Amino acid sequence: YYVFLEAGKSGYTKTRAISHEVPAGRAEHFLLRIGTDRSAEFDLGVTLRLVGGDEVPVDNVTLDVFTPVYDPLNKRNPASRR
């Protein structure tokens, strides 16, 4: 699953539907790829919502992202190049 976060912007919400069934009493892992347009630190609040609408508590996450000069997805702002 891929989420693009714009650096330098705060207070916005990104929603990503995850189609991943987890049997009762089990734990599963899935990958979430975070992309951004330049190096930044993100304080993320994560909420998992079940199909029935119930929420599963998740700890907040802090993420440091250092963008490479190489930009295969062409997402970097040309003005932010180092």
Backbone as CSV, one residue per row, in Angstrom:
resi,resn,N_x,N_y,N_z,CA_x,CA_y,CA_z,C_x,C_y,C_z
1,TYR,0.850,-1.170,0.000,0.000,0.000,0.000,0.894,1.231,0.000
2,TYR,0.545,2.245,-0.771,1.378,3.436,-0.939,0.610,4.673,-0.476
3,VAL,1.280,5.512,0.315,0.705,6.776,0.774,1.709,7.872,0.477
4,PHE,1.283,8.935,-0.194,2.150,10.077,-0.468,1.810,11.188,0.520
5,LEU,2.817,11.669,1.262,2.649,12.763,2.218,3.440,13.970,1.745
6,GLU,2.776,15.100,1.637,3.443,16.323,1.206,4.191,16.923,2.390
7,ALA,5.507,17.100,2.249,6.322,17.688,3.315,5.962,19.158,3.495
8,GLY,6.042,19.643,4.746,5.761,21.041,5.035,4.286,21.340,5.227
9,LYS,3.450,20.345,5.171,2.012,20.508,5.343,1.605,19.764,6.611
10,SER,0.680,20.323,7.381,0.274,19.641,8.614,-1.233,19.629,8.749
11,GLY,-1.708,18.765,9.618,-3.122,18.726,9.958,-4.023,18.109,8.905
12,TYR,-3.487,17.356,7.987,-4.350,16.755,6.984,-4.501,15.262,7.225
13,THR,-5.505,14.674,6.620,-5.816,13.259,6.804,-5.662,12.528,5.484
14,LYS,-5.000,11.399,5.533,-4.912,10.508,4.378,-5.613,9.215,4.758
15,THR,-6.428,8.702,3.878,-7.149,7.462,4.129,-6.735,6.436,3.077
16,ARG,-6.435,5.239,3.527,-6.068,4.180,2.603,-6.828,2.924,3.009
17,ALA,-7.638,2.419,2.118,-8.365,1.175,2.382,-7.393,0.005,2.294
18,ILE,-7.415,-0.826,3.306,-6.542,-1.996,3.363,-7.429,-3.232,3.248
19,SER,-7.257,-3.976,2.193,-8.026,-5.212,2.013,-7.182,-6.361,2.531
20,HIS,-7.253,-6.567,3.822,-6.405,-7.584,4.441,-7.187,-8.227,5.573
21,GLU,-7.534,-9.486,5.412,-8.301,-10.182,6.436,-7.368,-10.781,7.476
22,VAL,-7.676,-10.526,8.754,-6.890,-11.064,9.861,-7.818,-11.935,10.699
23,PRO,-7.545,-13.224,10.762,-8.392,-14.108,11.569,-8.354,-13.715,13.048
24,ALA,-9.430,-13.963,13.765,-9.521,-13.635,15.186,-8.388,-14.293,15.958
25,GLY,-7.770,-13.524,16.872,-6.699,-14.051,17.707,-5.340,-14.124,17.036
26,ARG,-5.219,-13.624,15.819,-3.948,-13.664,15.096,-3.446,-12.266,14.829
27,ALA,-2.178,-12.164,14.557,-1.563,-10.899,14.144,-1.029,-11.079,12.729
28,GLU,-1.168,-10.056,11.929,-0.666,-10.089,10.560,0.140,-8.820,10.313
29,HIS,1.036,-8.880,9.362,1.825,-7.716,8.972,1.513,-7.385,7.518
30,PHE,1.526,-6.106,7.198,1.439,-5.672,5.810,2.312,-4.446,5.657
31,LEU,2.789,-4.233,4.450,3.698,-3.127,4.193,2.938,-1.886,3.777
32,LEU,3.357,-0.761,4.314,2.820,0.539,3.944,3.998,1.394,3.524
33,ARG,4.032,1.778,2.256,5.129,2.577,1.725,4.750,4.048,1.810
34,ILE,5.608,4.836,2.442,5.385,6.276,2.585,6.295,6.996,1.606
35,GLY,5.718,7.862,0.796,6.497,8.679,-0.126,6.294,10.148,0.191
36,THR,7.267,10.975,-0.118,7.155,12.410,0.108,7.982,13.153,-0.930
37,ASP,7.792,14.473,-1.005,8.469,15.262,-2.032,9.815,15.809,-1.580
38,ARG,10.113,15.780,-0.282,11.430,16.202,0.206,11.630,15.671,1.622
39,SER,12.845,15.754,2.120,13.150,15.247,3.454,12.286,15.945,4.491
40,ALA,11.791,15.169,5.465,10.887,15.735,6.470,10.736,14.775,7.635
41,GLU,10.180,15.283,8.734,9.790,14.441,9.861,8.281,14.499,9.959
42,PHE,7.655,13.345,10.095,6.207,13.268,10.187,5.811,12.656,11.525
43,ASP,4.852,13.246,12.197,4.221,12.648,13.369,2.878,12.123,12.889
44,LEU,2.737,10.813,12.873,1.563,10.185,12.289,0.647,9.624,13.366
45,GLY,-0.620,9.842,13.202,-1.621,9.162,13.997,-2.255,8.111,13.115
46,VAL,-2.282,6.889,13.583,-2.786,5.783,12.774,-4.032,5.222,13.428
47,THR,-5.073,5.009,12.632,-6.295,4.379,13.108,-6.644,3.242,12.162
48,LEU,-6.884,2.089,12.719,-7.375,0.968,11.918,-8.852,0.804,12.219
49,ARG,-9.642,0.749,11.176,-11.087,0.609,11.329,-11.520,-0.716,10.720
50,LEU,-12.270,-1.475,11.491,-12.754,-2.763,11.021,-13.924,-2.581,10.070
51,VAL,-14.246,-3.612,9.338,-15.353,-3.555,8.385,-16.637,-3.103,9.065
52,GLY,-16.896,-3.549,10.293,-18.100,-3.158,11.029,-18.074,-1.727,11.558
53,GLY,-16.930,-1.043,11.438,-16.825,0.344,11.887,-16.083,0.524,13.194
54,ASP,-15.831,-0.554,13.934,-15.077,-0.446,15.188,-13.632,-0.060,14.889
55,GLU,-13.020,0.717,15.817,-11.636,1.128,15.654,-10.718,0.276,16.512
56,VAL,-9.527,0.008,15.984,-8.499,-0.725,16.712,-7.444,0.300,17.118
57,PRO,-7.132,0.421,18.419,-6.143,1.420,18.836,-4.748,1.080,18.323
58,VAL,-4.038,2.108,17.872,-2.674,1.978,17.372,-1.867,3.123,17.966
59,ASP,-0.637,2.850,18.394,0.225,3.918,18.911,0.563,4.893,17.794
60,ASN,0.800,6.157,18.170,1.250,7.144,17.194,2.655,6.793,16.727
61,VAL,2.989,7.240,15.545,4.249,6.881,14.907,4.964,8.157,14.495
62,THR,6.258,8.234,14.746,7.087,9.319,14.224,7.954,8.735,13.127
63,LEU,8.047,9.429,12.005,8.740,8.908,10.843,9.669,9.979,10.299
64,ASP,10.941,9.656,10.165,11.895,10.534,9.491,12.089,9.998,8.084
65,VAL,11.905,10.861,7.092,12.049,10.451,5.700,13.143,11.293,5.067
66,PHE,14.096,10.639,4.460,15.158,11.329,3.734,15.021,10.942,2.278
67,THR,14.665,11.896,1.451,14.409,11.580,0.046,15.720,11.518,-0.729
68,PRO,15.828,10.552,-1.615,17.036,10.454,-2.439,16.980,11.454,-3.587
69,VAL,18.127,11.726,-4.146,18.168,12.599,-5.323,17.484,11.896,-6.487
70,TYR,17.650,10.580,-6.589,16.993,9.782,-7.622,15.489,9.772,-7.354
71,ASP,14.679,10.063,-8.350,13.238,10.203,-8.174,12.493,9.373,-9.211
72,PRO,12.397,8.051,-8.998,11.789,7.191,-10.024,10.308,7.444,-10.244
73,LEU,9.604,7.992,-9.247,8.171,8.253,-9.401,7.887,9.694,-9.818
74,ASN,8.937,10.496,-9.969,8.808,11.893,-10.382,7.885,12.671,-9.451
75,LYS,8.053,12.466,-8.133,7.204,13.107,-7.138,7.877,14.304,-6.462
76,ARG,9.180,14.442,-6.626,9.887,15.518,-5.938,9.632,16.853,-6.621
77,ASN,9.530,17.853,-5.807,9.417,19.209,-6.312,10.796,19.628,-6.806
78,PRO,10.957,20.077,-8.053,12.270,20.450,-8.564,12.949,21.529,-7.710
79,ALA,12.184,22.380,-7.061,12.757,23.442,-6.223,13.400,22.884,-4.953
80,SER,13.072,21.651,-4.577,13.595,21.082,-3.337,14.829,20.224,-3.561
81,ARG,15.303,20.145,-4.781,16.476,19.303,-5.054,17.694,19.857,-4.342
82,ARG,18.500,18.949,-3.794,19.701,19.338,-3.045,20.863,19.587,-3.958
